[in-house]
Coordinates of C-alpha atoms in Angstrom, one line a residue:
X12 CA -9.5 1.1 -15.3
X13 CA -8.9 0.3 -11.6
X14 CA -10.0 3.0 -8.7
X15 CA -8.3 3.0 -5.5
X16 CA -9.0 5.2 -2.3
X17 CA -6.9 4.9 0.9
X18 CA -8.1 5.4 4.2
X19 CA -6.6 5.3 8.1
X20 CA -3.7 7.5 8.4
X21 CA -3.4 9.8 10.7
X22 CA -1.5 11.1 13.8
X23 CA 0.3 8.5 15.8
X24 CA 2.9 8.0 19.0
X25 CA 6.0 6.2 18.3
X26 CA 5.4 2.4 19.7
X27 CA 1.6 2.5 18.4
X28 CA 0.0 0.7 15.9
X29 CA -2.1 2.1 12.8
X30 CA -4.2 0.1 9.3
X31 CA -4.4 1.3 6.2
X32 CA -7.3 0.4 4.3
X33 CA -7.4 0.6 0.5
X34 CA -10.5 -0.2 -1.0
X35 CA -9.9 -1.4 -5.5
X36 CA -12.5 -1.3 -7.5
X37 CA -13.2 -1.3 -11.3
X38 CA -11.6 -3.7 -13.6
X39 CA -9.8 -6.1 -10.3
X40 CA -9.7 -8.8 -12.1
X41 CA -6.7 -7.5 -14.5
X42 CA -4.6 -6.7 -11.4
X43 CA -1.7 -8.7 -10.6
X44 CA 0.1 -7.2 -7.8
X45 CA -1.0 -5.1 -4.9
X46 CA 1.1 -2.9 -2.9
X47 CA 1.9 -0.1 -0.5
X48 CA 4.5 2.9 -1.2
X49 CA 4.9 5.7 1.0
X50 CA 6.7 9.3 -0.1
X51 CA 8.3 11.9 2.9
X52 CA 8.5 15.3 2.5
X53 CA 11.8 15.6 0.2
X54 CA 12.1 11.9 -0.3
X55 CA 11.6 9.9 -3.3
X56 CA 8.1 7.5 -3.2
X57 CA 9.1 4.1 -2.0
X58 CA 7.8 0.5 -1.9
X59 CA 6.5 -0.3 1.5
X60 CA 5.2 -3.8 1.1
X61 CA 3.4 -5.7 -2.1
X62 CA 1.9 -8.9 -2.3
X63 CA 1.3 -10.5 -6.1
X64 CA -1.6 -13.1 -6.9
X65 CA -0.7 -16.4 -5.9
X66 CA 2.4 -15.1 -3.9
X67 CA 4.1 -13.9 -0.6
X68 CA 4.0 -10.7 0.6
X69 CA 7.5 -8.8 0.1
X70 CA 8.6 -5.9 2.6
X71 CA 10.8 -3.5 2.8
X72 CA 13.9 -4.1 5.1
X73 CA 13.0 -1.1 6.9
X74 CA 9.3 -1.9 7.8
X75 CA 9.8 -6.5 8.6
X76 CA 8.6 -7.4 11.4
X77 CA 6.6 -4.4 12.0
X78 CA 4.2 -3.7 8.7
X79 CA 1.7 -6.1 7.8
X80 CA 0.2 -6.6 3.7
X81 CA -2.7 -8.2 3.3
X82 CA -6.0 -8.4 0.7
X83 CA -9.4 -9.5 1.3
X84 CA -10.6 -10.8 -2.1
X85 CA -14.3 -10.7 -1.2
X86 CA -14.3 -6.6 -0.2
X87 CA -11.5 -6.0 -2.9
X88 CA -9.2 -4.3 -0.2
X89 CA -6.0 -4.3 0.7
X90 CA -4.5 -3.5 4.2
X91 CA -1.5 -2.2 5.4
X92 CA -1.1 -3.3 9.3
X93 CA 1.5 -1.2 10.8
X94 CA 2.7 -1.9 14.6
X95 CA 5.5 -0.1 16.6
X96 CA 5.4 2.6 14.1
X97 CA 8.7 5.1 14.4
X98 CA 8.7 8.3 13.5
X99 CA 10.8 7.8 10.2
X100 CA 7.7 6.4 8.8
X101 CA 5.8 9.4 8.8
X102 CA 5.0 9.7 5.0
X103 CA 2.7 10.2 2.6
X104 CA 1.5 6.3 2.1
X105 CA 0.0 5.2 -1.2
X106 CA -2.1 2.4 -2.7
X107 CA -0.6 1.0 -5.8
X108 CA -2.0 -2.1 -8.3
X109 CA -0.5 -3.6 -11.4
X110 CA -2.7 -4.9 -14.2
X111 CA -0.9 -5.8 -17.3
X112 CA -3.1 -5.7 -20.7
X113 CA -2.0 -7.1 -23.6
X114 CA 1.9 -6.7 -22.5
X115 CA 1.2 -3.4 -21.5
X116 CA 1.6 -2.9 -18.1
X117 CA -0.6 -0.2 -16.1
X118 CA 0.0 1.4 -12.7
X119 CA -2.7 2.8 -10.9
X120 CA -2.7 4.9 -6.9
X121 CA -4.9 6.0 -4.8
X122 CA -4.8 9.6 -3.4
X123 CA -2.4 9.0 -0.4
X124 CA -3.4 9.0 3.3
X125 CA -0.9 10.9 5.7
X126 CA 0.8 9.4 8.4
X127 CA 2.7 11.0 11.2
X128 CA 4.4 9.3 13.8
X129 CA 5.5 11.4 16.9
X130 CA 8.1 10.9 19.2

């Protein structure tokens, strides 16, 4: 079992900066993927950002150049660094890993930290 819990949302200006902190614990060392997703009001949940062991971070198109993923292995957290936020990002965002188990692959999320962006 992995346990995530998201923190750092919250209310924002279009042009500023906000970092998302989600901080794993439990079984880590079965995860093989970190990422970010984020969900607005009548939208379906989306991929953000994710970064696998060993690999580059991927973003979406949508969020290069501005979003930031990265992990700190030592404090089992992953951070989401977000810079001239627009108010289309306001969303629900949401800390996801991937462990896979004997071919079985599990996803776990966090609770979700809200993030508005005003204009």
């Amino acid at each position: 079992q992995v346990q995530l819990v998201e923190s750092g949302g919250g209310l924002v200006q279009a042009g500023g900066s906000l970092r998302l902190r989600c901080a794993v614990s439990g079984s880590t060392f079965r995860i093989k993927a970190r990422a970010w997703y984020r969900q607005a009001p009548g939208n379906q949940r989306e991929l953000v950002a994710t970064i696998l062991n060993g690999g580059d971070p991927n973003y979406a198109d949508s969020v290069k150049g501005r979003f930031t993923i990265s992990r700190d292995n030592a404090q089992n957290t992953v951070y989401l660094q977000m810079d001239n936020l627009k108010p289309e990002d306001t969303a629900v965002y949401y800390c996801n890993a991937v462990s896979v188990i004997r071919d079985i692959t599990y996803n776990y999320w966090g609770q979700g930290t809200q993030v508005t962006v005003s204009s």
